[in-house]
Amino acid sequence: MVLVAIVLFSLSLRTAVTSITPLLARISDDLGFGHTVSGLLGMLPTLMFGLAGVFAPALGRRFGIEQTTLAAVILTGVGIASRPFVGGVAALLILSGVALFGMGVGNILIPPLVKRYFSDKIALVSTVYITFVQIGTALPAAMAVPVADAAGWRTSLAMWALVPLAALLPWMWVVRERRATVRAEDDLPDEARPAVDEAARLPVWRSSMAWGLTLMFGMTSLMTYSMFTWLPEVLSDAGGSESLGGAMVALFSGIGFAGTLVAPVLCARFANPFPFALGFAACWLAGFAGLLWAPLAAPWLWAVLIGIGPTTFPMALTLINLRSRTSTGSSSLSGFGQGVGYLLACAGPMLFGVLHDATHSWTVPFGFLTATVVVMLCGAWVICRPRYLEDQLG
């Protein structure tokens, strides 16, 4: 049941992001906002994921990882269900933020949950849950425009609340079982109780590993969310249709399935998987070049290439557990790496749009993303080296 709960929530962790980007032009016409609000909606996911990274580890320690995750499921469902129907731009932004904060808490706490319940099957379970994250990324993008055409954009956004709703019962069961386990442990004599490790209290910010993970996460997220937000606009500016933009976002999201299948295995089997990060970075660069110089010549190819690039994301998720010895060490590394990383990334979509507006060209924005690839590789080089967080911090 724990695996079912993890899988269902994993399916919810990107739906509020990719369900809206193909419909931004339609929503902006209806609600009356421009590129500035579109840019804010583009940066909101990484901002809220970053804030979740700051607070989720402490909330998990205070209330328990399972209870905090259940609360995150509820926030996600409420935000997704209500944001299309509470009128106005401000309400759309605020309720999107509520849903995204819940998703961000899930981003942070699922890796330590995997460490706690599946410590002997980290690569396998990581592959499973990251695959469902990818499914929840690709499906909303693919279905957004057809559903909006048939039933309106509000229905197209709200229907994804069914996914966290389905996750509620499994998570309630997990919380109940965890409470029973804790009560049983409290009844044991002191010498028989499980040891409580202190990894969560370590100064993670002093670890080069934590900063390496931060850059790997942050720069991958910056590029990914910039493309989620602006790929339809890049293609539209070149003469492509709204449906082409939605299809390419879906392809960009969906091609990550292959990455989720291979990345955990590569990280588990190779002591230092950095050479693979180099290959994924090359795909980013080739895709950016195609989108800049010949966007409509082979849009499917460019979407595939930039879809392979974010394989560094499941690599980083897997490395959280492979570079820590304990579930609380994993929680600390996850919270810092994803929290600070997403905060660094949150300005990416907005800055991409600002650079385009300032130069009336896509050259400088894609130059900015090219520099981001280099920074990502610097972080990957550090975190891919085989060692443990707890050992580095003593």
Tab-separated table of C-alpha atoms in Angstrom:
chain	number	residue	atom	x	y	z
A	1	MET	CA	0.000	0.000	0.000
A	2	VAL	CA	2.931	2.355	0.648
A	3	LEU	CA	4.069	1.900	-2.945
A	4	VAL	CA	0.531	2.561	-4.221
A	5	ALA	CA	0.384	5.753	-2.154
A	6	ILE	CA	3.762	6.921	-3.460
A	7	VAL	CA	2.834	6.129	-7.069
A	8	LEU	CA	-0.513	7.965	-6.941
A	9	PHE	CA	0.978	11.090	-5.405
A	10	SER	CA	3.898	10.933	-7.845
A	11	LEU	CA	1.340	11.057	-10.640
A	12	SER	CA	0.151	14.395	-9.207
A	13	LEU	CA	3.525	16.110	-8.870
A	14	ARG	CA	3.516	17.982	-12.209
A	15	THR	CA	-0.128	18.069	-13.331
A	16	ALA	CA	-0.699	21.669	-12.223
A	17	VAL	CA	2.296	22.738	-14.325
A	18	THR	CA	1.853	21.087	-17.711
A	19	SER	CA	-1.944	21.283	-17.776
A	20	ILE	CA	-1.822	25.083	-17.950
A	21	THR	CA	1.096	25.995	-20.222
A	22	PRO	CA	-0.519	24.897	-23.539
A	23	LEU	CA	-3.583	26.982	-22.599
A	24	LEU	CA	-1.881	30.193	-21.472
A	25	ALA	CA	-2.875	32.153	-24.578
A	26	ARG	CA	-6.503	31.069	-24.215
A	27	ILE	CA	-6.609	31.776	-20.467
A	28	SER	CA	-4.913	35.158	-20.875
A	29	ASP	CA	-7.508	36.180	-23.469
A	30	ASP	CA	-10.316	35.137	-21.117
A	31	LEU	CA	-8.925	36.679	-17.912
A	32	GLY	CA	-7.164	39.608	-19.557
A	33	PHE	CA	-3.497	39.292	-18.615
A	34	GLY	CA	-0.292	39.620	-20.611
A	35	HIS	CA	3.229	38.208	-20.815
A	36	THR	CA	4.124	39.395	-17.310
A	37	VAL	CA	1.497	37.189	-15.659
A	38	SER	CA	2.400	34.358	-18.033
A	39	GLY	CA	5.972	34.719	-16.852
A	40	LEU	CA	4.815	34.684	-13.223
A	41	LEU	CA	2.871	31.489	-13.856
A	42	GLY	CA	6.015	30.084	-15.431
A	43	MET	CA	8.220	30.883	-12.438
A	44	LEU	CA	5.621	29.941	-9.806
A	45	PRO	CA	6.316	26.163	-9.890
A	46	THR	CA	10.006	26.500	-9.112
A	47	LEU	CA	9.344	29.240	-6.543
A	48	MET	CA	6.826	27.124	-4.634
A	49	PHE	CA	8.954	23.987	-4.985
A	50	GLY	CA	11.831	25.977	-3.533
A	51	LEU	CA	9.771	27.213	-0.588
A	52	ALA	CA	8.580	23.661	-0.004
A	53	GLY	CA	12.210	22.587	0.105
A	54	VAL	CA	12.853	25.110	2.869
A	55	PHE	CA	9.912	24.038	5.040
A	56	ALA	CA	9.205	20.377	4.190
A	57	PRO	CA	12.125	18.764	6.094
A	58	ALA	CA	11.235	20.652	9.289
A	59	LEU	CA	7.539	19.834	8.863
A	60	GLY	CA	8.432	16.201	8.294
A	61	ARG	CA	10.471	16.094	11.494
A	62	ARG	CA	7.776	17.892	13.498
A	63	PHE	CA	4.683	16.029	12.296
A	64	GLY	CA	6.159	12.939	10.655
A	65	ILE	CA	6.994	12.369	6.998
A	66	GLU	CA	3.811	10.405	6.357
A	67	GLN	CA	1.458	12.933	7.990
A	68	THR	CA	3.127	15.826	6.205
A	69	THR	CA	2.813	14.036	2.878
A	70	LEU	CA	-0.905	13.439	3.501
A	71	ALA	CA	-1.362	17.167	4.112
A	72	ALA	CA	0.521	17.851	0.870
A	73	VAL	CA	-1.858	15.564	-1.044
A	74	ILE	CA	-4.816	17.547	0.323
A	75	LEU	CA	-3.261	20.913	-0.573
A	76	THR	CA	-2.526	19.692	-4.086
A	77	GLY	CA	-6.083	18.520	-4.674
A	78	VAL	CA	-7.712	21.652	-3.237
A	79	GLY	CA	-5.493	23.974	-5.262
A	80	ILE	CA	-6.010	22.165	-8.563
A	81	ALA	CA	-9.772	21.825	-8.113
A	82	SER	CA	-10.439	25.423	-7.117
A	83	ARG	CA	-8.044	27.538	-9.193
A	84	PRO	CA	-10.045	27.525	-12.468
A	85	PHE	CA	-13.323	28.522	-10.805
A	86	VAL	CA	-12.337	31.282	-8.363
A	87	GLY	CA	-12.383	34.275	-10.689
A	88	GLY	CA	-9.531	36.649	-11.337
A	89	VAL	CA	-5.823	36.595	-12.016
A	90	ALA	CA	-4.837	36.923	-8.345
A	91	ALA	CA	-6.923	33.894	-7.372
A	92	LEU	CA	-5.431	31.883	-10.228
A	93	LEU	CA	-1.921	32.699	-9.016
A	94	ILE	CA	-2.649	32.098	-5.317
A	95	LEU	CA	-4.469	28.797	-5.764
A	96	SER	CA	-1.891	27.600	-8.271
A	97	GLY	CA	0.659	28.392	-5.575
A	98	VAL	CA	-1.276	26.286	-3.039
A	99	ALA	CA	-1.309	23.286	-5.371
A	100	LEU	CA	2.341	23.740	-6.293
A	101	PHE	CA	3.438	23.999	-2.650
A	102	GLY	CA	1.725	20.673	-1.965
A	103	MET	CA	3.485	19.167	-4.952
A	104	GLY	CA	6.774	20.639	-3.773
A	105	VAL	CA	6.409	18.966	-0.378
A	106	GLY	CA	5.880	15.703	-2.237
A	107	ASN	CA	9.046	16.322	-4.254
A	108	ILE	CA	11.027	16.649	-1.032
A	109	LEU	CA	9.518	13.876	1.076
A	110	ILE	CA	9.087	11.032	-1.400
A	111	PRO	CA	12.859	10.270	-1.609
A	112	PRO	CA	13.195	9.768	2.185
A	113	LEU	CA	9.987	7.718	2.141
A	114	VAL	CA	11.590	5.464	-0.461
A	115	LYS	CA	14.678	5.271	1.749
A	116	ARG	CA	12.556	4.373	4.809
A	117	TYR	CA	10.327	1.718	3.276
A	118	PHE	CA	12.392	0.367	0.368
A	119	SER	CA	16.031	0.759	1.416
A	120	ASP	CA	16.983	-2.502	-0.320
A	121	LYS	CA	15.214	-1.580	-3.594
A	122	ILE	CA	16.085	2.088	-4.058
A	123	ALA	CA	16.884	1.925	-7.794
A	124	LEU	CA	13.752	-0.099	-8.631
A	125	VAL	CA	11.303	1.980	-6.589
A	126	SER	CA	12.946	5.213	-7.747
A	127	THR	CA	12.406	4.084	-11.337
A	128	VAL	CA	8.742	3.342	-10.629
A	129	TYR	CA	7.864	6.603	-8.918
A	130	ILE	CA	9.875	8.827	-11.272
A	131	THR	CA	8.167	7.097	-14.210
A	132	PHE	CA	4.791	8.089	-12.776
A	133	VAL	CA	6.042	11.643	-12.289
A	134	GLN	CA	6.795	11.639	-16.027
A	135	ILE	CA	3.364	10.226	-16.860
A	136	GLY	CA	1.790	12.983	-14.782
A	137	THR	CA	3.922	15.484	-16.673
A	138	ALA	CA	3.137	14.313	-20.207
A	139	LEU	CA	-0.574	13.466	-20.024
A	140	PRO	CA	-1.869	16.910	-18.983
A	141	ALA	CA	0.121	18.593	-21.746
A	142	ALA	CA	-1.207	16.155	-24.350
A	143	MET	CA	-4.818	16.412	-23.181
A	144	ALA	CA	-4.994	20.121	-22.338
A	145	VAL	CA	-5.992	21.516	-25.746
A	146	PRO	CA	-8.398	18.702	-26.809
A	147	VAL	CA	-10.255	18.798	-23.473
A	148	ALA	CA	-10.345	22.607	-23.513
A	149	ASP	CA	-11.781	22.533	-27.037
A	150	ALA	CA	-14.498	20.114	-25.919
A	151	ALA	CA	-15.338	21.371	-22.427
A	152	GLY	CA	-13.503	24.634	-21.811
A	153	TRP	CA	-10.180	25.474	-20.222
A	154	ARG	CA	-11.596	25.472	-16.683
A	155	THR	CA	-12.608	21.824	-16.947
A	156	SER	CA	-9.293	21.000	-18.591
A	157	LEU	CA	-7.451	22.351	-15.537
A	158	ALA	CA	-9.792	21.117	-12.796
A	159	MET	CA	-10.080	17.481	-13.873
A	160	TRP	CA	-6.543	16.753	-12.650
A	161	ALA	CA	-7.745	17.130	-9.053
A	162	LEU	CA	-9.046	13.567	-9.416
A	163	VAL	CA	-5.482	12.254	-9.167
A	164	PRO	CA	-4.636	13.554	-5.654
A	165	LEU	CA	-8.200	12.647	-4.645
A	166	ALA	CA	-7.427	9.036	-5.585
A	167	ALA	CA	-4.244	9.220	-3.490
A	168	LEU	CA	-6.071	10.276	-0.299
A	169	LEU	CA	-7.199	6.843	0.928
A	170	PRO	CA	-3.822	5.114	0.472
A	171	TRP	CA	-2.071	7.940	2.320
A	172	MET	CA	-4.595	7.828	5.148
A	173	TRP	CA	-3.817	4.110	5.500
A	174	VAL	CA	-0.062	4.789	5.500
A	175	VAL	CA	-0.444	7.429	8.217
A	176	ARG	CA	-2.557	5.091	10.363
A	177	GLU	CA	-0.029	2.263	10.040
A	178	ARG	CA	2.872	4.562	10.848
A	179	ARG	CA	1.141	5.817	13.993
A	180	ALA	CA	0.566	2.215	15.086
A	181	THR	CA	4.252	1.460	14.539
A	182	VAL	CA	5.349	4.499	16.541
A	183	ARG	CA	3.024	3.552	19.419
A	184	ALA	CA	4.457	0.036	19.419
A	185	GLU	CA	8.003	1.415	19.535
A	186	ASP	CA	7.063	3.714	22.424
A	187	ASP	CA	6.015	0.652	24.433
A	188	LEU	CA	9.454	-0.956	24.037
A	189	PRO	CA	12.152	-0.566	26.707
A	190	ASP	CA	14.666	2.181	25.898
A	191	GLU	CA	17.420	-0.244	24.917
A	192	ALA	CA	15.144	-1.967	22.393
A	193	ARG	CA	13.901	1.141	20.601
A	194	PRO	CA	15.209	1.872	17.100
A	195	ALA	CA	18.074	4.329	17.091
A	196	VAL	CA	17.247	7.884	16.057
A	197	ASP	CA	19.921	9.278	13.776
A	198	GLU	CA	20.960	12.901	13.857
A	199	ALA	CA	21.502	13.467	10.145
A	200	ALA	CA	18.699	16.014	9.932
A	201	ARG	CA	20.597	18.265	12.337
A	202	LEU	CA	23.815	18.295	10.315
A	203	PRO	CA	24.860	21.600	8.678
A	204	VAL	CA	24.045	20.454	5.149
A	205	TRP	CA	24.903	23.857	3.670
A	206	ARG	CA	28.566	23.179	4.497
A	207	SER	CA	28.637	20.144	2.199
A	208	SER	CA	30.000	20.460	-1.334
A	209	MET	CA	27.780	17.491	-2.195
A	210	ALA	CA	24.691	19.456	-1.189
A	211	TRP	CA	25.737	22.408	-3.341
A	212	GLY	CA	26.530	20.103	-6.251
A	213	LEU	CA	23.074	18.560	-6.001
A	214	THR	CA	21.596	22.055	-5.727
A	215	LEU	CA	23.183	23.172	-8.995
A	216	MET	CA	22.264	19.943	-10.766
A	217	PHE	CA	18.635	20.222	-9.634
A	218	GLY	CA	18.372	23.958	-9.986
A	219	MET	CA	19.793	24.341	-13.459
A	220	THR	CA	17.944	21.296	-14.804
A	221	SER	CA	14.716	22.734	-13.403
A	222	LEU	CA	15.459	26.209	-14.766
A	223	MET	CA	15.847	24.840	-18.289
A	224	THR	CA	12.908	22.450	-17.990
A	225	TYR	CA	10.404	25.018	-16.719
A	226	SER	CA	11.634	27.619	-19.190
A	227	MET	CA	10.783	25.159	-21.957
A	228	PHE	CA	7.439	24.203	-20.383
A	229	THR	CA	6.525	27.892	-20.402
A	230	TRP	CA	8.061	29.171	-23.630
A	231	LEU	CA	8.318	26.240	-26.056
A	232	PRO	CA	4.787	26.868	-27.414
A	233	GLU	CA	5.623	30.580	-27.820
A	234	VAL	CA	8.917	29.846	-29.611
A	235	LEU	CA	7.095	27.627	-32.098
A	236	SER	CA	4.154	30.038	-32.434
A	237	ASP	CA	6.542	32.912	-33.132
A	238	ALA	CA	7.981	30.854	-35.985
A	239	GLY	CA	4.499	30.233	-37.424
A	240	GLY	CA	3.439	27.080	-35.581
A	241	SER	CA	-0.098	26.447	-34.306
A	242	GLU	CA	-1.417	26.202	-30.740
A	243	SER	CA	-1.952	22.461	-31.181
A	244	LEU	CA	1.648	22.046	-32.366
A	245	GLY	CA	2.867	23.843	-29.243
A	246	GLY	CA	0.783	21.596	-26.983
A	247	ALA	CA	1.938	18.481	-28.810
A	248	MET	CA	5.588	19.475	-28.512
A	249	VAL	CA	5.245	20.182	-24.785
A	250	ALA	CA	3.674	16.730	-24.434
A	251	LEU	CA	6.493	15.147	-26.432
A	252	PHE	CA	9.113	17.089	-24.479
A	253	SER	CA	7.530	15.802	-21.259
A	254	GLY	CA	6.855	12.282	-22.476
A	255	ILE	CA	10.289	11.546	-23.875
A	256	GLY	CA	11.522	11.640	-20.298
A	257	PHE	CA	9.988	8.173	-19.782
A	258	ALA	CA	13.125	6.600	-21.192
A	259	GLY	CA	15.260	8.689	-18.876
A	260	THR	CA	13.305	7.637	-15.803
A	261	LEU	CA	13.834	3.993	-16.713
A	262	VAL	CA	17.575	4.203	-17.250
A	263	ALA	CA	18.794	6.976	-14.914
A	264	PRO	CA	18.290	5.154	-11.575
A	265	VAL	CA	19.931	2.028	-12.996
A	266	LEU	CA	22.906	3.992	-14.330
A	267	CYS	CA	23.377	5.744	-10.994
A	268	ALA	CA	23.160	2.467	-9.071
A	269	ARG	CA	25.480	0.487	-11.353
A	270	PHE	CA	28.178	3.059	-12.024
A	271	ALA	CA	30.165	4.491	-9.128
A	272	ASN	CA	30.457	7.822	-10.942
A	273	PRO	CA	27.703	8.442	-13.526
A	274	PHE	CA	29.023	11.873	-14.569
A	275	PRO	CA	29.836	10.816	-18.188
A	276	PHE	CA	26.126	10.213	-18.715
A	277	ALA	CA	25.364	13.720	-17.457
A	278	LEU	CA	27.712	15.011	-20.171
A	279	GLY	CA	25.712	13.163	-22.810
A	280	PHE	CA	22.406	14.542	-21.556
A	281	ALA	CA	23.879	18.054	-21.540
A	282	ALA	CA	24.851	17.619	-25.200
A	283	CYS	CA	21.203	16.840	-26.002
A	284	TRP	CA	20.108	20.077	-24.335
A	285	LEU	CA	22.582	22.062	-26.439
A	286	ALA	CA	21.600	20.390	-29.712
A	287	GLY	CA	17.902	20.969	-29.013
A	288	PHE	CA	18.455	24.632	-28.158
A	289	ALA	CA	20.387	25.120	-31.400
A	290	GLY	CA	17.572	23.586	-33.436
A	291	LEU	CA	14.861	25.660	-31.757
A	292	LEU	CA	16.875	28.834	-32.270
A	293	TRP	CA	17.949	28.426	-35.886
A	294	ALA	CA	15.313	26.145	-37.465
A	295	PRO	CA	12.362	25.730	-35.080
A	296	LEU	CA	9.861	24.412	-37.629
A	297	ALA	CA	12.335	22.402	-39.707
A	298	ALA	CA	12.178	19.460	-37.302
A	299	PRO	CA	10.231	20.428	-34.153
A	300	TRP	CA	9.755	16.782	-33.199
A	301	LEU	CA	13.520	16.249	-33.202
A	302	TRP	CA	14.190	19.355	-31.114
A	303	ALA	CA	11.510	18.309	-28.612
A	304	VAL	CA	13.045	14.837	-28.353
A	305	LEU	CA	16.525	16.257	-27.766
A	306	ILE	CA	15.448	18.708	-25.064
A	307	GLY	CA	13.307	15.906	-23.621
A	308	ILE	CA	16.392	13.722	-23.171
A	309	GLY	CA	18.309	16.568	-21.521
A	310	PRO	CA	16.315	16.568	-18.236
A	311	THR	CA	17.362	12.972	-17.535
A	312	THR	CA	19.723	14.678	-15.102
A	313	PHE	CA	16.589	15.220	-12.982
A	314	PRO	CA	15.902	11.508	-12.228
A	315	MET	CA	19.665	11.092	-11.869
A	316	ALA	CA	19.667	13.723	-9.127
A	317	LEU	CA	16.623	12.203	-7.403
A	318	THR	CA	18.323	8.811	-7.305
A	319	LEU	CA	21.616	10.272	-6.085
A	320	ILE	CA	19.824	11.753	-3.053
A	321	ASN	CA	19.440	8.254	-1.636
A	322	LEU	CA	22.687	6.839	-3.031
A	323	ARG	CA	24.740	9.648	-1.460
A	324	SER	CA	23.153	9.407	2.014
A	325	ARG	CA	23.216	6.647	4.624
A	326	THR	CA	19.928	7.362	6.448
A	327	SER	CA	16.360	8.479	5.718
A	328	THR	CA	16.897	11.731	7.611
A	329	GLY	CA	20.162	12.303	5.762
A	330	SER	CA	18.202	11.760	2.564
A	331	SER	CA	15.535	14.217	3.758
A	332	SER	CA	18.173	16.841	4.557
A	333	LEU	CA	19.926	16.447	1.213
A	334	SER	CA	16.597	16.407	-0.622
A	335	GLY	CA	15.296	19.495	1.173
A	336	PHE	CA	18.438	21.548	0.647
A	337	GLY	CA	19.191	20.419	-2.901
A	338	GLN	CA	15.645	20.756	-4.192
A	339	GLY	CA	14.711	23.740	-2.029
A	340	VAL	CA	17.640	25.984	-2.868
A	341	GLY	CA	17.847	24.536	-6.377
A	342	TYR	CA	14.252	25.386	-7.202
A	343	LEU	CA	14.636	28.861	-5.705
A	344	LEU	CA	17.607	29.420	-8.022
A	345	ALA	CA	15.533	28.125	-10.918
A	346	CYS	CA	12.376	30.127	-10.255
A	347	ALA	CA	13.564	33.210	-12.138
A	348	GLY	CA	14.423	31.187	-15.249
A	349	PRO	CA	11.097	31.325	-17.127
A	350	MET	CA	10.627	35.006	-16.273
A	351	LEU	CA	14.194	35.907	-17.251
A	352	PHE	CA	13.860	33.972	-20.511
A	353	GLY	CA	10.805	36.071	-21.371
A	354	VAL	CA	12.380	39.345	-20.229
A	355	LEU	CA	15.445	38.712	-22.392
A	356	HIS	CA	13.195	38.014	-25.365
A	357	ASP	CA	11.149	41.173	-24.803
A	358	ALA	CA	14.315	43.249	-24.398
A	359	THR	CA	16.043	41.940	-27.535
A	360	HIS	CA	13.027	40.965	-29.696
A	361	SER	CA	14.941	37.796	-30.464
A	362	TRP	CA	15.357	34.275	-29.084
A	363	THR	CA	19.160	34.364	-29.418
A	364	VAL	CA	19.987	35.868	-26.020
A	365	PRO	CA	17.433	33.729	-24.116
A	366	PHE	CA	18.867	30.544	-25.603
A	367	GLY	CA	22.374	31.833	-24.906
A	368	PHE	CA	21.314	32.173	-21.278
A	369	LEU	CA	20.118	28.548	-21.235
A	370	THR	CA	23.389	27.426	-22.825
A	371	ALA	CA	25.320	28.988	-19.943
A	372	THR	CA	22.942	27.217	-17.573
A	373	VAL	CA	23.976	23.849	-19.050
A	374	VAL	CA	27.587	24.563	-18.065
A	375	VAL	CA	26.606	25.416	-14.483
A	376	MET	CA	24.515	22.237	-14.273
A	377	LEU	CA	27.517	20.153	-15.322
A	378	CYS	CA	29.658	21.718	-12.592
A	379	GLY	CA	27.132	20.601	-9.996
A	380	ALA	CA	26.784	17.136	-11.539
A	381	TRP	CA	30.564	16.640	-11.428
A	382	VAL	CA	30.513	17.204	-7.654
A	383	ILE	CA	27.462	15.130	-6.653
A	384	CYS	CA	28.246	12.210	-8.969
A	385	ARG	CA	31.492	11.415	-7.135
A	386	PRO	CA	30.973	8.331	-4.892
A	387	ARG	CA	30.771	9.358	-1.209
A	388	TYR	CA	28.204	9.945	1.547
A	389	LEU	CA	26.774	13.135	3.007
A	390	GLU	CA	27.081	11.940	6.601
A	391	ASP	CA	30.749	11.009	6.101
A	392	GLN	CA	31.610	14.367	4.560
A	393	LEU	CA	30.009	16.283	7.417
A	394	GLY	CA	31.539	14.030	10.059
